[in-house]
């Protein structure tokens, strides 16, 4: 599973340090940031340093059953 926490930018380092103290969350990392709304609601930064627009899923939204 994955865990996502949204915290204030100025507290991100503190939150990651706290999570890294536990074995189960030792690989905690900041993976994004909230910015004022731009042209696209969600963008991903690729490994090449470019931005890719993440489009919302289409069709009926069904819950995942694992």
C-alpha positions as protocol buffer text, in pm:
chain_id: "A"
residue {
  index: 1
  type: UNK
  ca { x: 0 y: 0 z: 0 }
}
residue {
  index: 2
  type: UNK
  ca { x: 85 y: 367 z: -19 }
}
residue {
  index: 3
  type: UNK
  ca { x: 35 y: 655 z: 218 }
}
residue {
  index: 4
  type: UNK
  ca { x: -9 y: 1017 z: 111 }
}
residue {
  index: 5
  type: UNK
  ca { x: -7 y: 1308 z: 350 }
}
residue {
  index: 6
  type: UNK
  ca { x: -67 y: 1671 z: 257 }
}
residue {
  index: 7
  type: UNK
  ca { x: 120 y: 1904 z: 492 }
}
residue {
  index: 8
  type: UNK
  ca { x: 217 y: 2270 z: 486 }
}
residue {
  index: 9
  type: UNK
  ca { x: 526 y: 2327 z: 271 }
}
residue {
  index: 10
  type: UNK
  ca { x: 727 y: 2470 z: 558 }
}
residue {
  index: 11
  type: UNK
  ca { x: 662 y: 2156 z: 764 }
}
residue {
  index: 12
  type: UNK
  ca { x: 734 y: 1899 z: 489 }
}
residue {
  index: 13
  type: UNK
  ca { x: 1091 y: 1831 z: 600 }
}
residue {
  index: 14
  type: UNK
  ca { x: 980 y: 1778 z: 958 }
}
residue {
  index: 15
  type: UNK
  ca { x: 701 y: 1541 z: 849 }
}
residue {
  index: 16
  type: UNK
  ca { x: 936 y: 1333 z: 633 }
}
residue {
  index: 17
  type: UNK
  ca { x: 1197 y: 1315 z: 911 }
}
residue {
  index: 18
  type: UNK
  ca { x: 930 y: 1195 z: 1153 }
}
residue {
  index: 19
  type: UNK
  ca { x: 809 y: 925 z: 913 }
}
residue {
  index: 20
  type: UNK
  ca { x: 1162 y: 807 z: 836 }
}
residue {
  index: 21
  type: UNK
  ca { x: 1214 y: 719 z: 1204 }
}
residue {
  index: 22
  type: UNK
  ca { x: 982 y: 420 z: 1162 }
}
residue {
  index: 23
  type: UNK
  ca { x: 1096 y: 110 z: 971 }
}
residue {
  index: 24
  type: UNK
  ca { x: 769 y: 83 z: 777 }
}
residue {
  index: 25
  type: UNK
  ca { x: 801 y: 442 z: 645 }
}
residue {
  index: 26
  type: UNK
  ca { x: 1180 y: 468 z: 624 }
}
residue {
  index: 27
  type: UNK
  ca { x: 1161 y: 552 z: 250 }
}
residue {
  index: 28
  type: UNK
  ca { x: 928 y: 851 z: 303 }
}
residue {
  index: 29
  type: UNK
  ca { x: 981 y: 1136 z: 58 }
}
residue {
  index: 30
  type: UNK
  ca { x: 827 y: 1456 z: -68 }
}
residue {
  index: 31
  type: UNK
  ca { x: 671 y: 1365 z: -403 }
}
residue {
  index: 32
  type: UNK
  ca { x: 490 y: 1684 z: -500 }
}
residue {
  index: 33
  type: UNK
  ca { x: 365 y: 2022 z: -400 }
}
residue {
  index: 34
  type: UNK
  ca { x: 42 y: 2219 z: -416 }
}
residue {
  index: 35
  type: UNK
  ca { x: 64 y: 2533 z: -624 }
}
residue {
  index: 36
  type: UNK
  ca { x: -188 y: 2793 z: -731 }
}
residue {
  index: 37
  type: UNK
  ca { x: -413 y: 2652 z: -1002 }
}
residue {
  index: 38
  type: UNK
  ca { x: -254 y: 2662 z: -1345 }
}
residue {
  index: 39
  type: UNK
  ca { x: -375 y: 2567 z: -1690 }
}
residue {
  index: 40
  type: UNK
  ca { x: -373 y: 2198 z: -1597 }
}
residue {
  index: 41
  type: UNK
  ca { x: -497 y: 2076 z: -1257 }
}
residue {
  index: 42
  type: UNK
  ca { x: -236 y: 1797 z: -1221 }
}
residue {
  index: 43
  type: UNK
  ca { x: 107 y: 1774 z: -1380 }
}
residue {
  index: 44
  type: UNK
  ca { x: 387 y: 1524 z: -1325 }
}
residue {
  index: 45
  type: UNK
  ca { x: 754 y: 1608 z: -1356 }
}
residue {
  index: 46
  type: UNK
  ca { x: 921 y: 1336 z: -1565 }
}
residue {
  index: 47
  type: UNK
  ca { x: 1269 y: 1193 z: -1512 }
}
residue {
  index: 48
  type: UNK
  ca { x: 1382 y: 1404 z: -1810 }
}
residue {
  index: 49
  type: UNK
  ca { x: 1267 y: 1723 z: -1636 }
}
residue {
  index: 50
  type: UNK
  ca { x: 965 y: 1784 z: -1858 }
}
residue {
  index: 51
  type: UNK
  ca { x: 607 y: 1821 z: -1738 }
}
residue {
  index: 52
  type: UNK
  ca { x: 331 y: 1575 z: -1831 }
}
residue {
  index: 53
  type: UNK
  ca { x: -39 y: 1648 z: -1783 }
}
residue {
  index: 54
  type: UNK
  ca { x: -220 y: 1382 z: -1579 }
}
residue {
  index: 55
  type: UNK
  ca { x: -573 y: 1349 z: -1712 }
}
residue {
  index: 56
  type: UNK
  ca { x: -857 y: 1233 z: -1488 }
}
residue {
  index: 57
  type: UNK
  ca { x: -982 y: 876 z: -1541 }
}
residue {
  index: 58
  type: UNK
  ca { x: -1264 y: 842 z: -1794 }
}
residue {
  index: 59
  type: UNK
  ca { x: -1575 y: 634 z: -1767 }
}
residue {
  index: 60
  type: UNK
  ca { x: -1736 y: 504 z: -1453 }
}
residue {
  index: 61
  type: UNK
  ca { x: -1527 y: 529 z: -1138 }
}
residue {
  index: 62
  type: UNK
  ca { x: -1543 y: 189 z: -968 }
}
residue {
  index: 63
  type: UNK
  ca { x: -1367 y: 107 z: -642 }
}
residue {
  index: 64
  type: UNK
  ca { x: -1069 y: -126 z: -666 }
}
residue {
  index: 65
  type: UNK
  ca { x: -1110 y: -457 z: -493 }
}
residue {
  index: 66
  type: UNK
  ca { x: -779 y: -623 z: -428 }
}
